[in-house]
CSV table of C-alpha atoms in Angstrom, one decimal:
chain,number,residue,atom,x,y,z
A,12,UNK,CA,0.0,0.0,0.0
A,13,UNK,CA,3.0,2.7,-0.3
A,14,UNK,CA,2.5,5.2,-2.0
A,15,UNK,CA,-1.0,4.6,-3.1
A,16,UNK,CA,-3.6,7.5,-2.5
A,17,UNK,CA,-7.3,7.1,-1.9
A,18,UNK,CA,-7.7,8.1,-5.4
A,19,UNK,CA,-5.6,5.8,-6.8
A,20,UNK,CA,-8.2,3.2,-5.6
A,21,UNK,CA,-11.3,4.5,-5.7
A,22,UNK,CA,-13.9,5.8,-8.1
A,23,UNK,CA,-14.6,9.4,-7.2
A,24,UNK,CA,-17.9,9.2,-9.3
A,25,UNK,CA,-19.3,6.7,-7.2
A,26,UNK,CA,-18.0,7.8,-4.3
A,27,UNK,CA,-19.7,11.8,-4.8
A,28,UNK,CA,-23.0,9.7,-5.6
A,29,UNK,CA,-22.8,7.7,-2.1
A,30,UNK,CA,-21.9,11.0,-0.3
A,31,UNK,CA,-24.4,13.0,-2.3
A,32,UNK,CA,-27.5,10.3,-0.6
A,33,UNK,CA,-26.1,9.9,2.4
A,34,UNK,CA,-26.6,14.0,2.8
A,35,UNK,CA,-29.7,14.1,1.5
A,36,UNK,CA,-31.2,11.3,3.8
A,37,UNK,CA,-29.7,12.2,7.0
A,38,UNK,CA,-29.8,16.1,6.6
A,39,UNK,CA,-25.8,16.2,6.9
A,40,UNK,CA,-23.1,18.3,5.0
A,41,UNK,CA,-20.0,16.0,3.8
A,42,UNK,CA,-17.0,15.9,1.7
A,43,UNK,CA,-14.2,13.1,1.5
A,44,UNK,CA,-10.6,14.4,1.8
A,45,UNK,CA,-7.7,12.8,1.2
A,46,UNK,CA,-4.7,12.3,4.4
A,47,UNK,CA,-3.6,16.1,3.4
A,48,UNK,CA,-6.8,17.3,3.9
A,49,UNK,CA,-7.2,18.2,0.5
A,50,UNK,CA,-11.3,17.6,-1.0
A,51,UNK,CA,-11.5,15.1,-3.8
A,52,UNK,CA,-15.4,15.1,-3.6
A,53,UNK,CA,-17.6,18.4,-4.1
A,54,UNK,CA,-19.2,19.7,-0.8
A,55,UNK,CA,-22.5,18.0,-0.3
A,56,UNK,CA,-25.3,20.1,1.1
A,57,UNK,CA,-23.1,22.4,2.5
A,58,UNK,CA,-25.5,24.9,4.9
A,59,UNK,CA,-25.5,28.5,4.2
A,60,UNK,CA,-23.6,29.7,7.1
A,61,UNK,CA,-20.8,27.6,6.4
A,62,UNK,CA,-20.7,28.7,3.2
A,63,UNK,CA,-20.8,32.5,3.9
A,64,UNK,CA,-18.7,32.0,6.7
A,65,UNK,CA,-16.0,30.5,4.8
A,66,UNK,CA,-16.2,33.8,2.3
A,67,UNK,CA,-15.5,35.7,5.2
A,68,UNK,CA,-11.4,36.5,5.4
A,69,UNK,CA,-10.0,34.8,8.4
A,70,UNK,CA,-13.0,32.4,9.4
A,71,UNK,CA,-11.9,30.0,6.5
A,72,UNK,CA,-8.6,29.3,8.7
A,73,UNK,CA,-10.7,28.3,11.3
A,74,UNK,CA,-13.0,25.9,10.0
A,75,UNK,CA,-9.5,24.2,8.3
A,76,UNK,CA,-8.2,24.0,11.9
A,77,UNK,CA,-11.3,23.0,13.0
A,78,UNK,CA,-11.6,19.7,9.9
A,79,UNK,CA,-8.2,19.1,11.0
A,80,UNK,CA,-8.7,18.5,14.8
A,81,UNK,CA,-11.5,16.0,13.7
A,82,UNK,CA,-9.7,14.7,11.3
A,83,UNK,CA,-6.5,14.0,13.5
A,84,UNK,CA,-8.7,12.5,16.1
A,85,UNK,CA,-10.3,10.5,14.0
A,86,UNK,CA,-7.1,9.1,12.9
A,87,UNK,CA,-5.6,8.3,15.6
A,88,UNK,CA,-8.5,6.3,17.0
A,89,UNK,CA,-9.2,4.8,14.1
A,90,UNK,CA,-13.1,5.2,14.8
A,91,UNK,CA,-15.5,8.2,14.1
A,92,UNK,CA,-14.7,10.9,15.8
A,93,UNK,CA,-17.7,13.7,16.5
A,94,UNK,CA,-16.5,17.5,17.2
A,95,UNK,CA,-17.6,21.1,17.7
A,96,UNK,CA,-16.1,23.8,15.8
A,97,UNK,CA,-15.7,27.2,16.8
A,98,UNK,CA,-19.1,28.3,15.6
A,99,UNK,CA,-19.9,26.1,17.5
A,100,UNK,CA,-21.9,23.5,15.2
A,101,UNK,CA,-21.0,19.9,15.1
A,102,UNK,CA,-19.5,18.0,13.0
A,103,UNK,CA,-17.9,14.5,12.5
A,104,UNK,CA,-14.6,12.7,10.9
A,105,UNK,CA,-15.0,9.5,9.6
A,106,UNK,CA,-11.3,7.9,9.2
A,107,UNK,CA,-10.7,5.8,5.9
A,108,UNK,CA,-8.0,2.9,7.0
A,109,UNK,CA,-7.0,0.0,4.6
A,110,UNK,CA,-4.3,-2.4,5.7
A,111,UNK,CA,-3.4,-0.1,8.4
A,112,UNK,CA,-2.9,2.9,6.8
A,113,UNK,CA,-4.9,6.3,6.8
A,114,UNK,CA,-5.7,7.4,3.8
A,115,UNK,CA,-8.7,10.3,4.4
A,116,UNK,CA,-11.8,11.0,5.6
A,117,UNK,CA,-14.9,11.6,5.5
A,118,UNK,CA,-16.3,15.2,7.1
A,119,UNK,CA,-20.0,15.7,7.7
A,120,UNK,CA,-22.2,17.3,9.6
A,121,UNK,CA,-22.9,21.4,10.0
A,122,UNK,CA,-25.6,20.6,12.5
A,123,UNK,CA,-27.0,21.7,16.0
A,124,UNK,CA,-27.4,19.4,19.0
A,125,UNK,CA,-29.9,19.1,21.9
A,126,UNK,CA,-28.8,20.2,24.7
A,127,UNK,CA,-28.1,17.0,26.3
A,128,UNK,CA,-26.0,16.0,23.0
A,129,UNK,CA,-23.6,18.4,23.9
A,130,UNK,CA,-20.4,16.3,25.3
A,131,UNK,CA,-18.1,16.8,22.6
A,132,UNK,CA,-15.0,18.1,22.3
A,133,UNK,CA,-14.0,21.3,20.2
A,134,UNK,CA,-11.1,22.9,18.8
A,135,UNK,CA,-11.2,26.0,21.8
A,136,UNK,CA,-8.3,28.5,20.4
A,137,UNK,CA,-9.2,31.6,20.5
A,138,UNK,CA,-11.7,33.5,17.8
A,139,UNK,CA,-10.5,35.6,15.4
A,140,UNK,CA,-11.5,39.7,16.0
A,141,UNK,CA,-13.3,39.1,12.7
A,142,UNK,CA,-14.6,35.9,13.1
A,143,UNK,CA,-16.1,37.3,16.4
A,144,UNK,CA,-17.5,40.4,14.3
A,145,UNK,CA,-19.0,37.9,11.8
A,146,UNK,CA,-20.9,36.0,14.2
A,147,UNK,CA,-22.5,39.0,16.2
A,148,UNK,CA,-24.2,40.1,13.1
A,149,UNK,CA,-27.8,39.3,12.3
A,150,UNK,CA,-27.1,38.0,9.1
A,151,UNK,CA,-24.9,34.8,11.0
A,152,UNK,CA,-27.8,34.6,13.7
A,153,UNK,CA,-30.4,34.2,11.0
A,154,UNK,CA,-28.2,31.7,9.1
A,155,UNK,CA,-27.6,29.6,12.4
A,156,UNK,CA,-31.2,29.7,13.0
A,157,UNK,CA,-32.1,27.6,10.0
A,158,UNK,CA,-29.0,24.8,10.5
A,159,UNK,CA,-30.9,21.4,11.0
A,160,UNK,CA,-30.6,20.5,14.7
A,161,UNK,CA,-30.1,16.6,15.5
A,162,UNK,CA,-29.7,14.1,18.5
A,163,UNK,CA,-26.7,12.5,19.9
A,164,UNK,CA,-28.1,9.0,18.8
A,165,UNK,CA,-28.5,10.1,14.9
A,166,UNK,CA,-25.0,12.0,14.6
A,167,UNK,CA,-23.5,8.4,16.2
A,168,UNK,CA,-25.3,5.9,14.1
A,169,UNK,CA,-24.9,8.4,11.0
A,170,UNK,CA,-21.1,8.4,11.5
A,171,UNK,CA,-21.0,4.5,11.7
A,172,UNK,CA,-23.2,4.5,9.1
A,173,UNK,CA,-20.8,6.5,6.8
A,174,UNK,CA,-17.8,4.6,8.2
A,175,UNK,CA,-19.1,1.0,7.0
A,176,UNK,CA,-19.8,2.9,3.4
A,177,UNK,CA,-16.9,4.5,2.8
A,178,UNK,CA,-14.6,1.9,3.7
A,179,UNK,CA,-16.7,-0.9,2.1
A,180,UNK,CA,-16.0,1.8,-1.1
A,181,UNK,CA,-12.4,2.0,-0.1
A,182,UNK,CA,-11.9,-1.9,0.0
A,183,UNK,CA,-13.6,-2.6,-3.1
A,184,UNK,CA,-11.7,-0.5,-5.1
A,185,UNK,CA,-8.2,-1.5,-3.6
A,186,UNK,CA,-8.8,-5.3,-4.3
A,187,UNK,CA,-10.4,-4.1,-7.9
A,188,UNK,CA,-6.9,-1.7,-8.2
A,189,UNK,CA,-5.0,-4.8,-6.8
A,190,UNK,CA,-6.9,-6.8,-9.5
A,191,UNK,CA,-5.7,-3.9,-12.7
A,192,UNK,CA,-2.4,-4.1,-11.8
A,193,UNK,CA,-2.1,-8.4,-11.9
A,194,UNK,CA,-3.9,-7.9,-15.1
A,195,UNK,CA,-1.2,-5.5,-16.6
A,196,UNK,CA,1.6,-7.0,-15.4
A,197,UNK,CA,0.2,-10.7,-16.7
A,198,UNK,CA,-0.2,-8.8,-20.0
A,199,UNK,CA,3.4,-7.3,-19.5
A,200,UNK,CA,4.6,-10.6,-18.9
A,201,UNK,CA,2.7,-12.2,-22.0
A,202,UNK,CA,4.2,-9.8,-24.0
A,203,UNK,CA,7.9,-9.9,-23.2
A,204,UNK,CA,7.4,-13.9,-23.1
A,205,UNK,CA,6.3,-13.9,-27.0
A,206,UNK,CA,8.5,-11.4,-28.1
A,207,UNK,CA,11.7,-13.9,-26.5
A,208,UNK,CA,9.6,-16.6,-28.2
A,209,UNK,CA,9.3,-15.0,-31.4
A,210,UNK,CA,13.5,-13.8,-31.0
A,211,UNK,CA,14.4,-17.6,-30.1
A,212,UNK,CA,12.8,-18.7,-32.6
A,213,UNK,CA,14.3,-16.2,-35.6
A,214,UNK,CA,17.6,-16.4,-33.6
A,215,UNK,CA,18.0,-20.2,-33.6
A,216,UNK,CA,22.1,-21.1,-32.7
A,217,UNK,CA,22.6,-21.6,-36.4
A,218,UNK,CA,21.2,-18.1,-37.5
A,219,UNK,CA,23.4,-16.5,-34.5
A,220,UNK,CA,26.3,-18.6,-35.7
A,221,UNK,CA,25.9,-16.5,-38.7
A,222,UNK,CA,25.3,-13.4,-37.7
A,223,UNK,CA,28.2,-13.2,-35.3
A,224,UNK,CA,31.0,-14.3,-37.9
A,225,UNK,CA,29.0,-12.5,-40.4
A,226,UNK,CA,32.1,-10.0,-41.8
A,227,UNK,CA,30.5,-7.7,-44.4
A,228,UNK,CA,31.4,-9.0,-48.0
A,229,UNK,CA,31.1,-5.5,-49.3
A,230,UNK,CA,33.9,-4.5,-46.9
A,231,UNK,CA,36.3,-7.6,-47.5
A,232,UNK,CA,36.1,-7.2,-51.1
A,233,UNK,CA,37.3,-3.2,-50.9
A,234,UNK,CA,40.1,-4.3,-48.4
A,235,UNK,CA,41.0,-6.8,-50.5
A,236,UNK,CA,41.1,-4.5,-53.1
A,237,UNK,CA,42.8,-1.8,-51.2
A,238,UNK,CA,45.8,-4.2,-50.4
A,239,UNK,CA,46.3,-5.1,-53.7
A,240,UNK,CA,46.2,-2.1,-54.9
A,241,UNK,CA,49.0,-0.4,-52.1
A,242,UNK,CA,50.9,-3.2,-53.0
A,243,UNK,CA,51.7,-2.1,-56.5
A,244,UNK,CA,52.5,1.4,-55.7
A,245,UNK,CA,53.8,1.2,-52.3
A,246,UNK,CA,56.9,-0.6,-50.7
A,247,UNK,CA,54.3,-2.5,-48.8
A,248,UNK,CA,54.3,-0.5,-45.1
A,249,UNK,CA,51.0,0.5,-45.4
A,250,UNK,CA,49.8,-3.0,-47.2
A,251,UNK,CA,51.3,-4.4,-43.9
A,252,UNK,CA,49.6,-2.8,-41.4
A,253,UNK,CA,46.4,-3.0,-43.4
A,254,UNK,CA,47.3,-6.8,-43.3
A,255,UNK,CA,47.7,-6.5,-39.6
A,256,UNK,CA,44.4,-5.1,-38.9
A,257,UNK,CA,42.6,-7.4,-41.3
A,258,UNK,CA,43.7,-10.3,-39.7
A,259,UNK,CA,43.6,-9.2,-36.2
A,260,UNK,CA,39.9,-8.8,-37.5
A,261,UNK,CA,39.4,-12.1,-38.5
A,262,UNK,CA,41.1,-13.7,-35.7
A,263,UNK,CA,38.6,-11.6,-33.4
A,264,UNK,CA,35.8,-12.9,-35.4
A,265,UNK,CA,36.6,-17.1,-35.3
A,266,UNK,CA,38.3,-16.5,-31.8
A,267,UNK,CA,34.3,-15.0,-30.3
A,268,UNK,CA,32.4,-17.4,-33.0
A,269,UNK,CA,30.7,-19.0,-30.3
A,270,UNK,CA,31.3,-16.5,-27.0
A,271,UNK,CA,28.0,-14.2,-26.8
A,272,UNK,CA,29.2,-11.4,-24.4
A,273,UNK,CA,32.8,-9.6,-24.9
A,274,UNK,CA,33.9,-7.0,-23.0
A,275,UNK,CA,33.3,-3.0,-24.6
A,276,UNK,CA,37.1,-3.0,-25.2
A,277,UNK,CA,37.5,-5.7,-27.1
A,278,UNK,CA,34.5,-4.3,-29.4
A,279,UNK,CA,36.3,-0.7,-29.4
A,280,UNK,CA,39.5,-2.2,-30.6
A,281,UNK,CA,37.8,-4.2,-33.2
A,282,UNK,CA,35.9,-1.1,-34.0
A,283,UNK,CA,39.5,0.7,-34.5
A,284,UNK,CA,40.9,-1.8,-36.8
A,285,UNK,CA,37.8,-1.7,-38.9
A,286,UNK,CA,37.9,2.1,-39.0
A,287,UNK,CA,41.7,2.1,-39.8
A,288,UNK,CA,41.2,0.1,-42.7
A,289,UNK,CA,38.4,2.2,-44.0
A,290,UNK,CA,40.3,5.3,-43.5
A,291,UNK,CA,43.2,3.9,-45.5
A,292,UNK,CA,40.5,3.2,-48.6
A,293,UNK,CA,38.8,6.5,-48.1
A,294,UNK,CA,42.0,8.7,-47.4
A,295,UNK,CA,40.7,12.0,-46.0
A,296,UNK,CA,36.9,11.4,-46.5
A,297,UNK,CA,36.7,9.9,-42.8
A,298,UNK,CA,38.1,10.5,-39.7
A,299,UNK,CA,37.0,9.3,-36.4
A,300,UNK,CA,37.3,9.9,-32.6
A,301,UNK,CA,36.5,7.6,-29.8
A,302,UNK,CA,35.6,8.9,-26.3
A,303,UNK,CA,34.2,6.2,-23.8
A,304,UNK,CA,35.0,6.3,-20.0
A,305,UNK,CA,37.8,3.4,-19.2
A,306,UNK,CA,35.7,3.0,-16.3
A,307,UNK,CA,33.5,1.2,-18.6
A,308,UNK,CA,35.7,-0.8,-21.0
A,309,UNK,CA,35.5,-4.1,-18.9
A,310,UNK,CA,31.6,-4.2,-19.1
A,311,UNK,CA,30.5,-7.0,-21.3
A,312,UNK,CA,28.1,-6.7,-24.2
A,313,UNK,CA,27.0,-9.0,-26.9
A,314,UNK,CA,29.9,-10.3,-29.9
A,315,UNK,CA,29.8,-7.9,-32.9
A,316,UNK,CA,26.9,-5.5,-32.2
A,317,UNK,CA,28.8,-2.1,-32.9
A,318,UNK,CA,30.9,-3.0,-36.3
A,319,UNK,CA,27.2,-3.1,-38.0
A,320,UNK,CA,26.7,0.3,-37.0
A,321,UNK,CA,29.8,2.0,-37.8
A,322,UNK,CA,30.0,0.1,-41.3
A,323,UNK,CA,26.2,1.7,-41.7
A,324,UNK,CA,27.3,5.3,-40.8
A,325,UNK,CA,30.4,5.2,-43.6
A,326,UNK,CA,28.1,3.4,-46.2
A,327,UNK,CA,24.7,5.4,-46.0
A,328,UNK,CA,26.0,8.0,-44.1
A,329,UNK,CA,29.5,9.7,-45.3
A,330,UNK,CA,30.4,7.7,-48.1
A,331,UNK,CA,28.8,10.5,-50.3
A,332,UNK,CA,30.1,13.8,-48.0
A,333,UNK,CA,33.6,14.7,-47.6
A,334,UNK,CA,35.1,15.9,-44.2
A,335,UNK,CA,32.8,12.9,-42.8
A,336,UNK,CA,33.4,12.3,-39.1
A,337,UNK,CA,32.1,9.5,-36.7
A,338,UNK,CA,32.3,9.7,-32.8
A,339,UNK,CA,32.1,7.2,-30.6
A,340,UNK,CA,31.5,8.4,-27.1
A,341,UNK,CA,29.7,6.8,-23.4
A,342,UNK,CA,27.4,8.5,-21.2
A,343,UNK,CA,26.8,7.0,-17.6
A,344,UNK,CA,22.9,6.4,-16.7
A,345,UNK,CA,22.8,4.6,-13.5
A,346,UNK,CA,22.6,1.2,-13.5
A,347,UNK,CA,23.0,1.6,-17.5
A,348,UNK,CA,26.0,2.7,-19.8
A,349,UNK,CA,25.2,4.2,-23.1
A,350,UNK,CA,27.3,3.9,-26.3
A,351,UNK,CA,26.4,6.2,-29.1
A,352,UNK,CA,27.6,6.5,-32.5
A,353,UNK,CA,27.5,9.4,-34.2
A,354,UNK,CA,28.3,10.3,-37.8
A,355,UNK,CA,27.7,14.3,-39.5
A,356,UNK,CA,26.5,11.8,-42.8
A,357,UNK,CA,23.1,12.2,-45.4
A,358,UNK,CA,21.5,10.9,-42.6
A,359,UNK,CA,17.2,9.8,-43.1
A,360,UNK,CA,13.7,10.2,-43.0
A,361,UNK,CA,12.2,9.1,-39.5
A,362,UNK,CA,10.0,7.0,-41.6
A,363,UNK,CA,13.2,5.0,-43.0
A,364,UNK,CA,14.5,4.4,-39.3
A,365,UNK,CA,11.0,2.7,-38.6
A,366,UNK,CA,10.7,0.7,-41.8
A,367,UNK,CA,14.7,-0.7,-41.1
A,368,UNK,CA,13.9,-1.3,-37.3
A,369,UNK,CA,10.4,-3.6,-38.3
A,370,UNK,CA,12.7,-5.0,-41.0
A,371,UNK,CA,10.7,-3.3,-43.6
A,372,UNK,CA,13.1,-1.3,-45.1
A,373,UNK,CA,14.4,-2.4,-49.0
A,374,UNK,CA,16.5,0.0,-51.2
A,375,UNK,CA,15.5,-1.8,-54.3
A,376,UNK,CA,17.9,-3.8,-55.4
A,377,UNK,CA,21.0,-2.9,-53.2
A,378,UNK,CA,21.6,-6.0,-50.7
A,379,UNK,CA,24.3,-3.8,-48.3
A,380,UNK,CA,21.7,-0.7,-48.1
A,381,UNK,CA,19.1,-2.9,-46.7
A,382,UNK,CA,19.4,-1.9,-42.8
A,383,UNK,CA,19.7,-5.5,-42.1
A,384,UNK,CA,23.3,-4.7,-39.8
A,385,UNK,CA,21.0,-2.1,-37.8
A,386,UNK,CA,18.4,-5.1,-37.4
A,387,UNK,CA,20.4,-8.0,-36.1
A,388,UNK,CA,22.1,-5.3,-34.2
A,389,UNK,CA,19.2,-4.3,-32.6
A,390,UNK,CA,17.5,-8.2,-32.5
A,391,UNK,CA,20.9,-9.5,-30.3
A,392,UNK,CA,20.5,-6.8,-28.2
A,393,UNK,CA,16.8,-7.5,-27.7
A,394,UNK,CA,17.7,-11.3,-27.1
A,395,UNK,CA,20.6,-10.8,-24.8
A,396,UNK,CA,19.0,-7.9,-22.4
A,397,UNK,CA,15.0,-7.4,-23.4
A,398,UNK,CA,12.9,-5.3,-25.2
A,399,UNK,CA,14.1,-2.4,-22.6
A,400,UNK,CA,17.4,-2.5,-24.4
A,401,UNK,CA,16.7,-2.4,-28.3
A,402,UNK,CA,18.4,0.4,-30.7
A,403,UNK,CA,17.8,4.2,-30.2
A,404,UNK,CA,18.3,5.8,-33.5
A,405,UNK,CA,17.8,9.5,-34.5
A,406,UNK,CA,18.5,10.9,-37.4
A,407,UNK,CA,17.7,14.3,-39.9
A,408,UNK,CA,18.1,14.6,-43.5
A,409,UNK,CA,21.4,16.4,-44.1
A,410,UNK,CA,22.6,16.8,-40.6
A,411,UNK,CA,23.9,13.2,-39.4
A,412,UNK,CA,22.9,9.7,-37.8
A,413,UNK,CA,23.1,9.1,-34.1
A,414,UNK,CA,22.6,5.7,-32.6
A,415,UNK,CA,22.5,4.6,-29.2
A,416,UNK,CA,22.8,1.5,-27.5
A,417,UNK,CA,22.1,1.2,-23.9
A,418,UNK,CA,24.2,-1.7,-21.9
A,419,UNK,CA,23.4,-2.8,-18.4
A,420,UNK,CA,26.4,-2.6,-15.9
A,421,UNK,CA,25.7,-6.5,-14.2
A,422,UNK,CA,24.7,-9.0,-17.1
């Protein structure tokens, strides 16, 4: 019950319609308030003179201190508690407690009593100077001469009366709140358990086994290419260390063919190989900078997520721009590290990120533009951490790419 507030668990509507016939047959003003005090029902058949003398500048102050030394009794008896305020009408607080906790109350009366009803206590600070004024005039003696007068008997079995009501509301609408809440977090479960059904089933070992050795043939064919080429019109120092990277590339790749999780650094550094190589075939078309916190490097993450990515900003993002840049950078949320990539590329319409993150997405006749790096990307992640945990990308026409993968710290 933390946390929860009466109207959190109850239907006001019904509860103004109970309160509105419960004044009308016993001849009693009431609202319900909630443990500040504060109304959540209109006033029902709220007398005249506690109307106007609630208009009146300082009286309102006493008829809140008045509510609240009901109310506080109330409460701490946990039973009806029946008062006198300081205009010296009488009124009741009818405590609403669920589970043990107080949640409101109901207020009602505005009456008078017979004289031998009279044994109640009352709030007795002092009057206001204007409340004082107020209530010598004629007008406030002709108002209290029409309030309803009533016997000690009716104001006690009207306040149990009320109690038994409002509480009977209270506990119906905690167990139906209690009941919303199993049915949306069944639903929540459902959910997540078809969506891993559906994943397990696209992601079967074999299809995995593909997708984590999967190197882009696009991108072995231009390295290839880029070697031979060096090789002809170099001496062969930068057809060595395009070598070196390739095959520390490739040994990275059969060496985590069937490990899941690898640690952020050993994605970075595979990352910078990949990046090197492209910058060697694209000369000064691409530069890059990476920026994540050490602190996070030894924080594991699944096999070949963030190559995808980068291989998408160079070739549908600054392939086509010169001065293109990409930035890979960390941000620390809590029990979550992000990693974005960023690139100042062509970038897309929001309506292209949708169609390539539901898979819909086809270029027309271009196999490598099809987004389908960005979807396995974002289906491992789904697999290894849940739905929670899928691709954020952003992008505007002209102005760059950004995508953002969020890691959990434990896994």
């Amino acid at each position: 019950m933390k946390g929860i507030s009466l109207k959190d668990i109850i239907d006001v509507e019904t509860l103004q319609k109970i309160q509105d016939n419960f004044s009308a047959v016993t001849k009693l003003a009431a609202v319900t308030v909630d443990f500040k005090g504060e109304p959540i029902t209109k006033y029902s058949n709220f007398t005249n003179f506690c109307t106007r003398f609630r208009e009146v500048g300082a009286c309102k102050e006493h008829c809140y201190q008045s509510d609240a030394f009901g109310g506080i009794k109330a409460a701490r008896s946990g039973k009806p508690a029946i008062y006198r305020c300081h205009a010296g009408l009488y009124d009741m607080a009818v405590p609403i407690i669920f589970e043990g906790q107080f949640l409101g109350s109901i207020l009602a009366g505005q009456v008078h009593m017979e004289e031998d009803s009279v044994n109640y206590p009352g709030n007795d600070s002092t009057l206001s100077k204007e409340a004082e004024a107020f209530l010598a005039t004629e007008e406030a003696k002709n108002l209290l001469e029409e309030i309803h007068i009533t016997t000690d008997e009716h104001m006690i079995n009207s306040a149990n009366l009320l109690s038994i009501m409002g509480n009977y509301v209270v506990k119906n609408g905690f167990a139906e709140y209690i009941q919303n809440e199993l049915n949306e977090k069944n639903q929540k479960l459902i959910n997540e358990m078809k969506v891993r059904m559906s994943l397990e089933k696209s992601l079967s070992d074999a299809e995995l086994k593909v997708l984590k050795s999967q190197v882009n043939p696009h991108f072995l064919f231009n390295a290839l290419n880029t070697i031979s080429n060096l090789s002809i019109i170099e001496k062969a120092d930068k057809t060595t260390e395009v070598i070196y990277f390739l095959s520390d590339m490739l040994r990275y790749t059969i060496k985590n063919e069937i490990e899941n999780l690898v640690t952020i650094e050993q994605e970075l550094d595979y990352v910078k190989k990949y990046l090197r190589i492209q910058q060697i075939r694209m000369g000064h078309k691409l530069d890059f900078a990476i920026d994540v916190d050490p602190a996070f490097l030894q924080i594991r993450m699944p096999f070949m997520i963030l190559q995808p990515i980068v291989n998408n900003s160079i070739d549908h993002g600054i392939y086509s721009v010169d001065n293109g840049l990409i930035r890979i950078y960390s941000e620390d949320l809590g029990k979550d590290i992000m990693l974005t990539i960023e690139d100042n590329g062509v970038g897309m319409e929001e309506s292209r990120v949708e169609e390539i993150l539901s898979g819909k997405y086809d270029s027309t006749g271009k196999p490598s533009s099809n987004g389908i790096g960005l979807l396995n990307s974002d289906k491992r992640l789904i697999h290894q951490f849940g739905s929670g945990y899928r691709l954020k990308i952003e992008s505007k026409v002209n102005e760059g790419t950004r995508i953002s993968i969020k890691i959990p710290r434990q896994v």
